[in-house]
C-alpha positions as MATLAB code, in Angstrom:
seq = 'XXXXXXXXXXXXXXXXXXXXXXXXXXXXXXXXXXXXXXXXXXXXXXXXXXXXXXXXXXXXXXXXXXXXXXXXXXXXXXXXXXXXXXXXXXXXXXXXXXXXXXXXXXXXXXXXXXXXXXXXXXXXXXXXXXXXXXXXXXXXXXXXXXXXXXXXXXXXXXXXX';
ca = [
      -1.827    9.877   18.851;
      -3.764    7.582   16.088;
      -2.060    9.083   12.984;
       0.937    7.622   13.846;
      -0.918    3.971   14.330;
      -0.986    4.239   10.328;
       2.262    4.865    9.937;
       3.252    2.035   12.934;
       1.300   -0.494   10.954;
       2.864   -0.332    7.575;
       6.282   -0.447    9.456;
       5.348   -3.399   11.576;
       3.940   -5.445    7.916;
       7.225   -4.566    6.130;
       9.737   -5.164    9.156;
       8.132   -8.731    9.097;
       8.326   -8.849    5.252;
      11.539   -7.821    4.327;
      13.395  -10.479    6.357;
      11.402  -13.183    5.772;
      12.632  -16.245    3.738;
      10.808  -19.238    2.481;
      11.798  -22.060    0.209;
       8.953  -22.024   -2.002;
       7.108  -18.659   -4.130;
       4.284  -19.936   -2.915;
       4.560  -19.865    0.807;
       6.143  -16.421    0.246;
       2.891  -14.773   -1.961;
       0.700  -16.725    0.251;
       2.329  -15.050    3.958;
       3.158  -11.678    2.128;
      -0.860  -11.756    0.760;
      -2.292  -12.624    4.187;
       0.158   -9.933    5.865;
      -0.906   -6.967    2.679;
      -4.495   -8.166    4.358;
      -3.794   -7.743    7.792;
      -2.186   -4.031    7.416;
      -5.381   -3.469    5.461;
      -7.600   -4.934    8.291;
      -5.672   -2.525   10.796;
      -6.132    0.561    8.852;
      -9.751   -0.173    8.273;
      -9.812   -0.695   12.831;
      -8.062    2.621   12.924;
     -10.008    4.331   10.931;
     -13.628    3.235   12.046;
     -12.213    4.179   15.742;
     -11.137    7.186   14.489;
     -15.014    7.467   13.055;
     -16.448    6.498   16.295;
     -14.798    8.956   18.525;
     -15.290   11.943   16.354;
     -11.409   12.040   16.252;
     -10.440   15.497   14.791;
      -6.678   16.134   14.708;
      -5.254   19.475   12.718;
      -1.535   20.726   12.351;
       0.605   22.562    9.960;
       1.244   19.064    7.355;
      -1.980   16.977    8.236;
      -5.486   17.698    9.264;
      -7.921   14.543   10.408;
     -11.665   15.022   10.251;
     -14.553   13.226    9.216;
     -14.275   13.518    5.755;
     -10.792   13.002    5.414;
     -11.720    9.802    7.519;
     -14.177    8.724    5.306;
     -12.353    8.478    2.304;
      -9.529    6.852    4.212;
     -12.185    3.813    5.623;
     -13.179    3.593    1.653;
      -9.360    3.442    0.607;
      -8.919    0.679    3.394;
     -11.677   -1.511    2.543;
     -10.677   -1.258   -1.404;
      -7.042   -1.960    0.324;
      -8.381   -5.070    1.931;
     -10.140   -6.405   -1.003;
      -6.959   -5.772   -3.602;
      -4.560   -7.482   -0.818;
      -7.476  -10.387   -1.026;
      -7.432  -10.287   -5.080;
      -3.167  -10.018   -4.842;
      -2.974  -13.769   -3.658;
      -4.650  -15.544   -6.463;
      -3.534  -12.560   -9.228;
       0.121  -12.893   -8.160;
      -0.400  -17.033   -8.131;
      -1.480  -17.118  -11.434;
       1.661  -14.908  -12.654;
       3.806  -17.197  -10.975;
       2.275  -19.997  -12.515;
       2.523  -18.159  -16.166;
       6.250  -16.716  -15.332;
       4.976  -13.228  -15.739;
       6.664  -12.447  -12.266;
      10.388  -13.738  -10.757;
      10.082  -15.573   -7.296;
      12.343  -12.984   -6.521;
      10.176   -9.753   -7.525;
       7.404  -11.115   -4.912;
       9.058   -9.132   -1.853;
       9.334   -5.788   -4.184;
       5.931   -6.182   -5.339;
       4.306   -6.850   -1.896;
       6.603   -3.736   -0.096;
       5.393   -1.446   -2.744;
       1.975   -2.622   -2.539;
       2.286   -1.771    1.439;
       3.691    1.544    1.088;
       1.097    2.960   -1.297;
      -1.243    2.185    1.089;
       0.461    4.001    3.679;
       1.322    7.021    1.188;
      -2.322    7.088    0.011;
      -3.803    7.368    3.748;
      -1.649   10.611    4.320;
      -1.965   11.754    1.217;
      -5.657   11.855    2.497;
      -4.850   13.465    5.308;
      -2.254   15.630    4.208;
      -3.346   19.751    4.969;
      -0.530   21.131    2.817;
      -0.634   21.732   -1.018;
       3.194   20.989   -1.398;
       3.151   17.781    0.857;
      -0.070   16.591   -0.788;
       2.040   17.047   -4.391;
       4.659   14.840   -3.072;
       2.499   12.228   -1.780;
       0.629   12.325   -4.672;
       4.277   12.045   -6.627;
       5.201    8.794   -4.434;
       2.009    6.904   -5.127;
       2.857    7.595   -8.797;
       6.490    6.276   -8.530;
       5.003    3.211   -6.242;
       2.164    2.095   -8.412;
       5.107    2.064  -11.616;
       6.965   -0.085   -9.166;
       3.902   -2.787   -8.973;
       3.773   -2.216  -13.065;
       7.595   -2.980  -13.240;
       8.192   -5.876  -11.600;
       5.910   -8.102  -14.423;
       8.512   -9.545  -16.929;
       7.211   -7.914  -19.834;
       9.552   -5.134  -22.373;
       5.725   -3.692  -22.383;
       5.262   -2.564  -18.478;
       8.735   -1.453  -18.087;
       7.865    0.977  -21.081;
       4.151    1.808  -20.288;
       5.579    2.541  -16.566;
       8.673    5.102  -17.820;
       5.452    6.385  -19.582;
       3.255    6.612  -17.097;
       6.188    8.493  -14.817;
];
């Protein structure tokens, strides 16, 4: 029951983020950043509950054991910190004109989707599924690079992919 909670938390954040419209880029950045922090914080809470309960789930595609849960907890803490950092980072990018205000939604959607995919990659019990999720993380992280207004970033992302 807790495994779909990760997907549900991610979908709720994305459903709030996608239709939101604000006049200023700063208010959008602030909202999207805090939604990302809440998303990652929810992952910390869900994972801590799973560790405390000693939850173990296994099926053909996913396995939740203490090792994978611990890995997700570490990743979730990193996600919280990166979401907190992203607010100031993107604010500086907006101020310097290195990112368009229209690209904020894409940046934060890709960031939050990356959170979801990384969690499910840690829980994958199938090498093919793990490989697919790993490749999706590559595509999402390259999306984060491409949102910046620099030709070098696009070339770097294409080489990365």
